[in-house]
Amino acid sequence: MPENAQPHAVIPAADLQLSAQSPQWRVFAAAAAGASLVARPLRVIEAAGIYVDLSMQRHSSALAQAGLALLQARDVLGARAALFAPGAPDAAHGRYPVLRAGYGAHPEEQCDIEVEIEYARMLEFVRELDRGGACPAVLYLGGGAGQWALRLALQAFGGPAQRRQLRFVSGGDAAALHEALAGLGPRRTLVVAASRGFEPSETLDNARAAIDWLRRAGIDDVSAHLVTVTGNESAARALGVAAARVFRLPSWLQPRHELWSVGALPVALALSVDMLKALRSGAAAMDQHFLQAAPAVNAPMQMALAAVANTSAMHWPTHALAVYSARLAALPACVQQLEMTLAGRAPASLPAYSVVWSPAGAPGPGAFFEWLHRAPAGAPVDFIAGLDEYPASPPAHRALLANCLAQREALLRGLPAGPGQPAAGGGRPSTLVVLRQVDPRAVGALLALYEHKAFVQAALWGAALGGADQAQACQRLAQDIARQLAVPPAAGPVDWGHDSSTAFWIDRYREQGGAGAAAGRTA
């Protein structure tokens, strides 16, 4: 790409509405419908310590050729090049790979250097705390899309190995904050408030409540116990946070990619700087695979093509994840944030996922697989497993892996009829993603794999990668309602301009459960 080239823009959604009738799309959809599900030939791609087995997805030479033609028609390779090219990031792309490329990857670009300097400053802050043995407990106040990758890393590698006790509080539930504070020593606790702009105000309200908690313990200078991760430095400073303890998020960064930025502060505090570096290293290795591998052997591209074939051509409305590792139980929430946000922005003329889902626990209750095998709707499945996860207990891990392989084969081949149960016809597509070892580097690569898969799906669907989420409009509405909830009953009845149900509950809250007009009001 020329040095002065601008980042490639994903094709607008309006154009994709036309492309649903394009020759490339019609050929791809027809090839998907005609392709077989027979697990031949073996199709396994190895990348960054991860194996991606697509053998049980639809395949034919015609579908493979049609997929490459669709990638070309949608200029996915151009979008990929722009994602990695030097240039100022924008909200549409976010250029998330730059966050793990390392200092000096594009030294001529000031933005890269600024991001890396801020990241290095965050790491040095953690090292300084480690040297002094300060704050063995961390109260993390923050929510949104970015929290799930943090939770995944902490769930996978925390426990006995955790250096600091870490408690999460997300959202505005006062009970959650009260429970998180229980048993913590204020003088031994570091409060981390993480919010891009402190809008909406839940994190800000929680931070103020935590500051009051510190002051009630007799701590006059609470600044020694406060840190913020934000793009709104003035709001952080207004809380009383010292400038050196404000870690700035890039304005162009999408929340779902915050693990690769200073947003990873709680992971570094609770686990270690080295653990965080290993996560980044694995993600960077997957970046290089995505950037350099040809489309036919490119794991994120092939996973995305399979997903688009299943959803937009074969009309599977949902996609399931079956995780065969307790340490990776938070992965489905990460994938939901990556894929459902983008699928929700796809044009209605071309079906995209309505739901990415997974059962609670690993690998999930029997009812989960009963539905997958026998329900007429069904769903394609991503199976996630570790090849050598528990070397200290080989029999247990062998049994777990055997169950994973058996469920996957049964989804493809079907199940015989049983007492009171009809036969399951099979023909359910799946992808198997296997980590050679469930270590920080592999988990970083796994997250990057799904980031790039979502990127390719968005390019194929014509979904915007950035911009304001619909959730932000709901947040503004919630702020209006919060102000109305605060209107004292003495103000009398008010026409809020809402529907009857919403107005009823606003008035009911204002009266605090009294037996006044709200009790007799009809909906």
Coordinates of C-alpha atoms in Angstrom, one line a residue, residues 15-497:
D15 CA -23.9 -1.6 -1.1
L16 CA -24.2 -5.1 0.5
Q17 CA -27.9 -5.0 0.0
L18 CA -27.1 -5.0 -3.7
S19 CA -24.4 -7.6 -3.4
A20 CA -26.9 -10.1 -2.0
Q21 CA -28.1 -10.2 -5.6
S22 CA -24.6 -10.1 -7.1
P23 CA -23.3 -13.0 -9.2
Q24 CA -20.6 -13.8 -6.6
W25 CA -23.1 -14.1 -3.8
R26 CA -25.5 -16.2 -5.8
V27 CA -22.7 -18.6 -6.8
F28 CA -21.5 -18.8 -3.1
A29 CA -25.0 -19.5 -1.8
A30 CA -25.7 -22.1 -4.4
A31 CA -22.3 -23.7 -3.8
A32 CA -23.0 -23.8 0.0
A33 CA -26.3 -25.5 -0.6
G34 CA -24.7 -28.1 -2.8
A35 CA -21.7 -28.8 -0.7
S36 CA -21.4 -31.9 1.4
L37 CA -21.0 -32.5 5.1
V38 CA -19.0 -35.8 5.1
A39 CA -15.8 -34.7 6.9
R40 CA -13.7 -35.3 3.8
P41 CA -11.1 -34.1 3.1
L42 CA -9.4 -33.4 6.4
R43 CA -9.1 -29.6 6.7
V44 CA -7.0 -28.5 9.6
I45 CA -5.2 -25.2 9.8
E46 CA -2.4 -24.7 12.4
A47 CA -1.7 -21.1 13.5
A48 CA 0.0 -19.6 16.6
G49 CA -0.3 -22.8 18.6
I50 CA -3.9 -23.4 17.7
Y51 CA -5.5 -26.0 15.4
V52 CA -8.7 -25.1 13.6
D53 CA -10.4 -28.2 12.2
L54 CA -13.0 -27.2 9.5
S55 CA -13.5 -30.8 8.2
M56 CA -17.1 -30.9 9.5
Q57 CA -18.1 -27.7 7.8
R58 CA -19.7 -27.8 4.3
H59 CA -17.0 -28.2 1.7
S60 CA -16.6 -28.7 -2.0
S61 CA -14.2 -27.4 -4.6
A62 CA -17.0 -25.2 -6.0
L63 CA -17.6 -23.7 -2.5
A64 CA -13.9 -23.1 -2.0
Q65 CA -13.6 -21.2 -5.3
A66 CA -16.8 -19.3 -4.6
G67 CA -15.5 -18.3 -1.2
L68 CA -12.4 -16.9 -2.6
A69 CA -14.4 -15.0 -5.2
L70 CA -16.6 -13.6 -2.5
L71 CA -13.6 -12.4 -0.5
Q72 CA -12.3 -10.7 -3.7
A73 CA -15.7 -9.1 -4.5
R74 CA -15.9 -7.7 -1.0
D75 CA -12.3 -6.6 -1.1
V76 CA -11.6 -8.4 2.2
L77 CA -7.9 -8.5 1.4
G78 CA -7.8 -4.8 1.0
A79 CA -9.6 -4.3 4.3
R80 CA -7.1 -6.6 5.9
A81 CA -4.2 -4.7 4.5
A82 CA -5.7 -1.4 5.8
L83 CA -6.1 -2.9 9.2
F84 CA -2.3 -3.5 9.5
A85 CA -1.1 -0.5 7.4
P86 CA 0.6 2.5 8.9
G87 CA -1.8 5.4 9.3
A88 CA -3.9 7.1 11.9
P89 CA -6.5 4.7 13.2
D90 CA -10.1 5.7 12.9
A91 CA -13.3 4.7 14.7
A92 CA -14.4 2.6 11.7
H93 CA -11.5 0.2 11.9
G94 CA -10.0 0.7 15.3
R95 CA -6.8 -1.0 13.9
Y96 CA -6.7 -3.1 17.0
P97 CA -3.6 -5.2 15.9
V98 CA -1.4 -2.1 16.5
L99 CA -2.0 -2.5 20.2
R100 CA 0.1 -5.7 20.3
A101 CA 2.6 -4.9 17.5
G102 CA 5.1 -3.5 20.0
Y103 CA 7.0 -0.3 20.2
G104 CA 8.6 0.6 16.9
A105 CA 6.4 -1.5 14.6
H106 CA 5.7 1.6 12.7
P107 CA 8.0 4.2 14.3
E108 CA 7.0 6.9 11.8
E109 CA 3.5 6.9 13.2
Q110 CA 3.0 9.0 16.3
C111 CA -0.2 7.3 17.3
D112 CA 1.5 3.9 17.6
I113 CA 4.3 5.4 19.7
E114 CA 1.8 7.2 22.0
V115 CA -0.2 4.1 22.6
E116 CA 2.9 2.0 23.4
I117 CA 4.3 4.7 25.7
E118 CA 1.1 4.8 27.7
Y119 CA 1.0 1.0 27.8
A120 CA 4.7 0.9 29.1
R121 CA 3.8 3.5 31.7
M122 CA 1.0 1.3 32.9
L123 CA 3.3 -1.7 33.2
E124 CA 5.9 0.3 35.1
F125 CA 3.1 1.4 37.6
V126 CA 2.4 -2.2 38.2
R127 CA 6.1 -3.1 38.7
E128 CA 6.4 -0.2 41.2
L129 CA 3.5 -1.5 43.2
D130 CA 5.0 -5.0 43.1
R131 CA 8.3 -3.8 44.4
G132 CA 6.7 -2.1 47.3
G133 CA 4.2 -4.9 48.0
A134 CA 1.4 -2.3 48.1
C135 CA -2.3 -2.9 47.8
P136 CA -2.8 -6.7 48.0
A137 CA -6.5 -6.2 47.0
V138 CA -7.9 -4.5 43.9
L139 CA -11.5 -3.3 43.5
Y140 CA -12.2 -3.0 39.8
L141 CA -15.1 -0.7 38.8
G142 CA -16.0 -1.0 35.2
G143 CA -18.3 -2.8 32.7
G144 CA -19.0 -2.9 29.1
A145 CA -17.7 -5.0 26.3
G146 CA -14.1 -4.9 27.5
Q147 CA -14.6 -6.6 30.8
W148 CA -15.1 -10.1 29.3
A149 CA -11.7 -10.6 28.0
L150 CA -10.3 -9.4 31.3
R151 CA -12.5 -12.0 33.1
L152 CA -11.4 -14.7 30.7
A153 CA -7.7 -14.1 31.4
L154 CA -8.3 -13.9 35.2
Q155 CA -10.5 -17.0 35.2
A156 CA -8.0 -19.0 33.1
F157 CA -4.8 -18.1 35.0
G158 CA -5.9 -16.7 38.4
G159 CA -6.8 -18.8 41.5
P160 CA -3.8 -19.8 43.6
A161 CA -1.4 -18.1 41.2
Q162 CA -3.1 -14.7 41.6
R163 CA -0.8 -12.1 43.1
R164 CA -3.6 -9.8 44.3
Q165 CA -7.2 -10.4 45.3
L166 CA -9.4 -8.8 42.6
R167 CA -13.1 -8.1 42.9
F168 CA -15.2 -6.9 39.9
V169 CA -18.1 -4.5 40.1
S170 CA -19.9 -3.7 36.8
G171 CA -23.1 -1.8 36.3
G172 CA -25.0 0.3 38.8
D173 CA -26.3 -2.4 41.2
A174 CA -25.5 -1.0 44.7
A175 CA -25.8 -4.4 46.2
A176 CA -22.9 -5.6 44.0
L177 CA -20.6 -2.9 45.2
H178 CA -21.6 -3.6 48.8
E179 CA -20.8 -7.3 48.4
A180 CA -17.5 -6.5 46.7
L181 CA -16.4 -4.2 49.6
A182 CA -17.2 -6.8 52.3
G183 CA -14.1 -8.0 53.9
L184 CA -11.7 -5.7 52.1
G185 CA -9.4 -3.5 54.2
P186 CA -9.6 0.1 52.8
R187 CA -5.9 0.8 53.6
R188 CA -4.8 -2.3 51.6
T189 CA -7.1 -1.8 48.6
L190 CA -6.5 -0.1 45.3
V191 CA -9.6 1.2 43.5
V192 CA -9.5 1.0 39.7
A193 CA -12.2 2.9 37.9
A194 CA -12.3 2.0 34.2
S195 CA -14.7 3.9 31.9
R196 CA -14.1 5.4 28.4
G197 CA -15.9 8.6 29.2
F198 CA -17.7 8.0 32.5
E199 CA -20.9 8.2 30.5
P200 CA -23.3 6.7 31.5
S201 CA -22.5 7.4 35.1
E202 CA -22.6 3.9 36.8
T203 CA -18.8 3.6 37.1
L204 CA -18.5 7.2 38.2
D205 CA -21.2 6.7 40.9
N206 CA -19.4 3.5 42.1
A207 CA -16.1 5.3 42.2
R208 CA -17.6 8.1 44.4
A209 CA -19.1 5.5 46.7
A210 CA -15.7 3.7 46.9
I211 CA -14.0 7.0 47.7
D212 CA -16.5 7.6 50.5
W213 CA -15.7 4.1 51.8
L214 CA -12.0 5.0 51.9
R215 CA -12.6 8.3 53.7
R216 CA -14.9 6.7 56.3
A217 CA -11.9 4.5 57.1
G218 CA -9.9 7.6 58.0
I219 CA -7.9 7.9 54.8
D220 CA -7.5 11.6 54.2
D221 CA -5.4 11.3 51.0
V222 CA -7.4 8.9 48.9
S223 CA -5.4 9.6 45.8
A224 CA -2.9 6.9 46.8
H225 CA -5.7 4.3 46.5
L226 CA -7.1 5.5 43.2
V227 CA -6.3 4.7 39.5
T228 CA -8.4 5.3 36.4
V229 CA -8.4 3.9 32.9
T230 CA -10.3 6.3 30.7
G231 CA -10.4 8.5 27.7
N232 CA -11.8 11.3 29.9
E233 CA -8.9 12.6 31.9
S234 CA -10.7 15.7 33.2
A235 CA -13.4 13.5 34.8
A236 CA -10.7 11.3 36.4
R237 CA -8.9 14.3 37.8
A238 CA -12.2 15.7 39.2
L239 CA -12.5 12.5 41.2
G240 CA -9.1 13.3 42.8
V241 CA -7.0 10.9 40.8
A242 CA -3.4 12.0 40.5
A243 CA -2.3 12.7 36.9
A244 CA 0.3 9.9 37.0
R245 CA -2.4 7.4 37.8
V246 CA -4.7 8.3 34.9
F247 CA -4.0 5.8 32.1
R248 CA -5.5 7.0 28.8
L249 CA -7.4 4.8 26.4
P250 CA -7.0 5.7 22.7
S251 CA -10.1 7.5 21.4
W252 CA -10.3 5.2 18.4
L253 CA -10.2 2.0 20.4
Q254 CA -13.4 -0.1 20.4
P255 CA -14.2 -1.5 23.9
R256 CA -14.1 -5.1 22.8
H257 CA -10.4 -4.8 22.2
E258 CA -9.4 -3.1 25.5
L259 CA -7.4 -6.1 26.8
W260 CA -4.6 -5.1 24.4
S261 CA -4.4 -1.6 25.8
V262 CA -4.0 0.0 29.3
G263 CA -7.4 -1.5 29.9
A264 CA -5.5 -4.7 30.8
L265 CA -4.4 -3.1 34.1
P266 CA -6.4 -5.4 36.4
V267 CA -4.8 -8.4 34.6
A268 CA -1.3 -7.1 35.2
L269 CA -2.2 -6.3 38.8
A270 CA -3.8 -9.6 39.6
L271 CA -1.6 -11.9 37.6
S272 CA 1.7 -10.4 36.4
V273 CA 3.2 -8.2 33.7
D274 CA 4.8 -11.3 32.2
M275 CA 1.4 -13.0 31.9
L276 CA 0.1 -10.0 30.1
K277 CA 3.1 -9.9 27.7
A278 CA 2.5 -13.6 26.9
L279 CA -1.2 -12.9 26.1
R280 CA -0.1 -10.1 23.8
S281 CA 2.6 -12.3 22.2
G282 CA 0.1 -15.0 21.3
A283 CA -2.3 -12.4 19.8
A284 CA 0.5 -10.9 17.8
A285 CA 1.4 -14.3 16.4
M286 CA -2.2 -14.8 15.3
D287 CA -2.1 -11.3 13.7
Q288 CA 0.9 -12.4 11.6
H289 CA -0.9 -15.5 10.5
F290 CA -4.0 -13.5 9.5
L291 CA -1.9 -10.9 7.7
Q292 CA 0.3 -13.3 5.8
A293 CA -1.5 -16.6 5.2
A294 CA -3.3 -17.1 1.9
P295 CA -7.1 -17.1 2.1
A296 CA -7.4 -20.9 1.5
V297 CA -5.2 -21.6 4.6
N298 CA -6.1 -18.6 6.7
A299 CA -7.9 -19.7 9.8
P300 CA -9.9 -16.5 10.6
M301 CA -11.0 -16.2 6.9
Q302 CA -12.0 -19.8 6.6
M303 CA -13.9 -19.7 9.9
A304 CA -15.7 -16.5 8.7
L305 CA -16.6 -18.0 5.3
A306 CA -18.0 -21.1 7.1
A307 CA -20.0 -18.8 9.4
V308 CA -21.4 -16.7 6.5
A309 CA -22.3 -19.9 4.6
N310 CA -24.1 -21.3 7.6
T311 CA -26.0 -18.1 8.5
S312 CA -26.6 -16.2 5.3
A313 CA -26.8 -19.1 2.8
M314 CA -28.1 -22.0 4.9
H315 CA -30.1 -19.8 7.3
W316 CA -29.0 -21.2 10.6
P317 CA -30.2 -18.4 12.9
T318 CA -27.9 -19.0 15.9
H319 CA -24.4 -20.2 16.6
A320 CA -23.3 -22.2 19.6
L321 CA -20.0 -22.5 21.5
A322 CA -19.2 -25.7 23.4
V323 CA -16.2 -25.0 25.6
Y324 CA -14.4 -28.1 27.0
S325 CA -12.2 -26.2 29.4
A326 CA -13.3 -24.7 32.7
R327 CA -10.5 -22.2 32.4
L328 CA -12.1 -20.9 29.1
A329 CA -15.6 -20.7 30.4
A330 CA -15.7 -16.9 29.8
L331 CA -14.8 -17.2 26.1
P332 CA -18.4 -17.3 24.8
A333 CA -19.1 -13.9 26.4
C334 CA -16.1 -12.5 24.6
V335 CA -17.2 -14.0 21.3
Q336 CA -20.7 -12.6 21.8
Q337 CA -19.3 -9.1 22.2
L338 CA -17.2 -9.5 19.1
E339 CA -19.8 -11.1 16.8
M340 CA -23.2 -10.0 17.9
T341 CA -22.3 -6.3 18.0
L342 CA -21.2 -6.5 14.3
A343 CA -24.0 -8.8 13.2
G344 CA -26.5 -6.4 14.6
R345 CA -25.1 -3.7 12.2
A346 CA -25.4 -5.9 9.1
P347 CA -28.1 -5.0 6.6
A348 CA -31.4 -6.8 7.0
S349 CA -31.3 -8.0 3.4
L350 CA -28.6 -10.6 4.2
P351 CA -29.2 -12.7 7.3
A352 CA -26.6 -12.5 10.0
Y353 CA -26.4 -14.2 13.4
S354 CA -29.2 -13.2 15.7
V355 CA -27.6 -15.0 18.7
V356 CA -24.2 -16.4 19.7
W357 CA -24.8 -18.6 22.7
S358 CA -23.4 -21.2 25.1
P359 CA -24.6 -23.0 28.2
A360 CA -23.3 -22.2 31.6
G361 CA -20.4 -24.4 32.7
A362 CA -18.0 -26.5 30.7
P363 CA -18.9 -28.5 28.6
G364 CA -22.5 -27.7 29.4
P365 CA -25.5 -29.8 30.6
G366 CA -27.0 -32.7 28.7
A367 CA -30.0 -30.6 27.7
F368 CA -27.8 -28.3 25.7
F369 CA -26.6 -31.2 23.5
E370 CA -30.0 -32.9 23.5
W371 CA -31.3 -29.7 21.8
L372 CA -28.4 -29.5 19.4
H373 CA -28.8 -33.1 18.3
R374 CA -32.6 -33.3 18.0
A375 CA -34.3 -29.9 17.8
P376 CA -35.4 -29.1 14.2
A377 CA -33.8 -25.6 14.5
G378 CA -30.4 -26.8 15.7
A379 CA -27.2 -24.6 15.4
P380 CA -23.7 -24.8 14.0
V381 CA -21.2 -25.3 16.9
D382 CA -17.7 -24.3 17.6
F383 CA -16.1 -26.8 19.9
I384 CA -13.2 -25.4 22.0
A385 CA -10.7 -27.8 23.7
G386 CA -7.2 -28.1 25.0
L387 CA -5.0 -30.9 23.6
D388 CA -2.7 -31.2 26.7
E389 CA -4.5 -29.2 29.3
Y390 CA -4.1 -31.4 32.4
P391 CA -0.8 -33.3 32.2
A392 CA -1.2 -34.1 36.0
S393 CA -4.5 -36.0 35.4
P394 CA -4.4 -37.7 31.9
P395 CA -7.4 -40.0 32.4
A396 CA -9.7 -37.1 33.3
H397 CA -8.6 -35.0 30.4
R398 CA -8.8 -38.0 28.0
A399 CA -12.4 -38.5 29.1
L400 CA -13.2 -34.8 28.5
L401 CA -11.6 -34.7 25.1
A402 CA -13.3 -38.0 24.1
N403 CA -16.7 -36.5 25.0
C404 CA -15.9 -33.4 22.9
L405 CA -15.0 -35.6 19.8
A406 CA -18.0 -37.9 20.3
Q407 CA -20.5 -35.0 20.5
R408 CA -19.0 -33.5 17.4
E409 CA -19.1 -36.7 15.4
A410 CA -22.7 -37.4 16.5
L411 CA -23.8 -34.0 15.4
L412 CA -22.5 -34.8 12.0
R413 CA -23.6 -38.5 11.7
G414 CA -26.7 -38.5 13.8
L415 CA -27.9 -40.6 16.7
P416 CA -30.1 -43.7 16.6
A417 CA -33.6 -43.7 18.1
G418 CA -33.9 -44.5 21.8
P419 CA -36.7 -45.2 24.3
G420 CA -39.2 -42.4 23.7
Q421 CA -36.6 -40.5 21.5
P422 CA -36.7 -40.2 17.8
A423 CA -33.4 -40.6 15.9
A424 CA -31.3 -37.5 15.4
G425 CA -30.6 -37.0 11.7
G426 CA -27.2 -35.4 12.0
G427 CA -26.0 -33.0 9.3
R428 CA -25.1 -30.4 11.9
P429 CA -21.9 -28.4 11.0
S430 CA -19.2 -27.7 13.5
T431 CA -15.6 -26.4 13.8
L432 CA -13.1 -27.7 16.3
V433 CA -10.7 -25.3 17.8
V434 CA -7.9 -27.0 19.8
L435 CA -5.3 -25.2 21.8
R436 CA -2.0 -27.2 22.0
Q437 CA -1.7 -26.0 25.6
V438 CA -4.1 -23.7 27.5
D439 CA -1.4 -21.2 28.4
P440 CA -1.4 -17.4 28.2
R441 CA 0.1 -17.3 24.7
A442 CA -2.5 -19.7 23.3
V443 CA -5.4 -17.8 25.0
G444 CA -4.1 -14.5 23.4
A445 CA -4.0 -16.2 20.0
L446 CA -7.5 -17.6 20.6
L447 CA -8.9 -14.2 21.3
A448 CA -7.2 -12.7 18.2
L449 CA -8.5 -15.6 16.1
Y450 CA -12.1 -14.6 17.0
E451 CA -11.3 -10.9 16.6
H452 CA -10.1 -11.5 13.0
K453 CA -13.0 -13.9 12.3
A454 CA -15.5 -11.2 13.3
F455 CA -13.6 -8.6 11.2
V456 CA -13.9 -10.8 8.1
Q457 CA -17.6 -11.5 8.8
A458 CA -18.2 -7.8 9.1
A459 CA -16.5 -7.1 5.8
L460 CA -18.5 -9.8 4.1
W461 CA -21.7 -8.6 5.6
G462 CA -21.0 -4.9 5.1
A463 CA -21.4 -4.3 8.9
A464 CA -19.8 -1.2 10.3
L465 CA -16.9 -2.0 12.6
G466 CA -17.2 1.2 14.7
G467 CA -19.6 4.0 15.4
A468 CA -22.1 4.4 18.2
D469 CA -23.9 1.2 19.4
Q470 CA -27.6 1.2 19.8
A471 CA -26.9 0.6 23.4
Q472 CA -25.7 4.2 23.7
A473 CA -29.1 5.5 22.6
C474 CA -30.7 3.3 25.3
Q475 CA -28.2 4.7 27.8
R476 CA -29.3 8.2 27.0
L477 CA -32.9 7.2 27.5
A478 CA -31.9 5.6 30.8
Q479 CA -30.3 8.9 31.9
D480 CA -33.5 10.8 31.2
I481 CA -35.5 8.2 33.2
A482 CA -33.0 8.4 36.0
R483 CA -33.6 12.2 36.3
Q484 CA -37.4 11.5 36.3
L485 CA -37.0 9.0 39.0
A486 CA -35.4 11.6 41.2
V487 CA -38.3 14.1 40.9
P488 CA -39.8 14.3 44.4
P489 CA -43.4 13.2 44.9
A490 CA -44.2 16.7 46.1
A491 CA -44.0 17.8 42.5
G492 CA -47.2 15.9 41.9
P493 CA -48.3 13.9 38.8
V494 CA -46.1 14.5 35.8
D495 CA -46.7 13.6 32.1
W496 CA -43.4 11.9 31.3
G497 CA -44.2 11.3 27.7

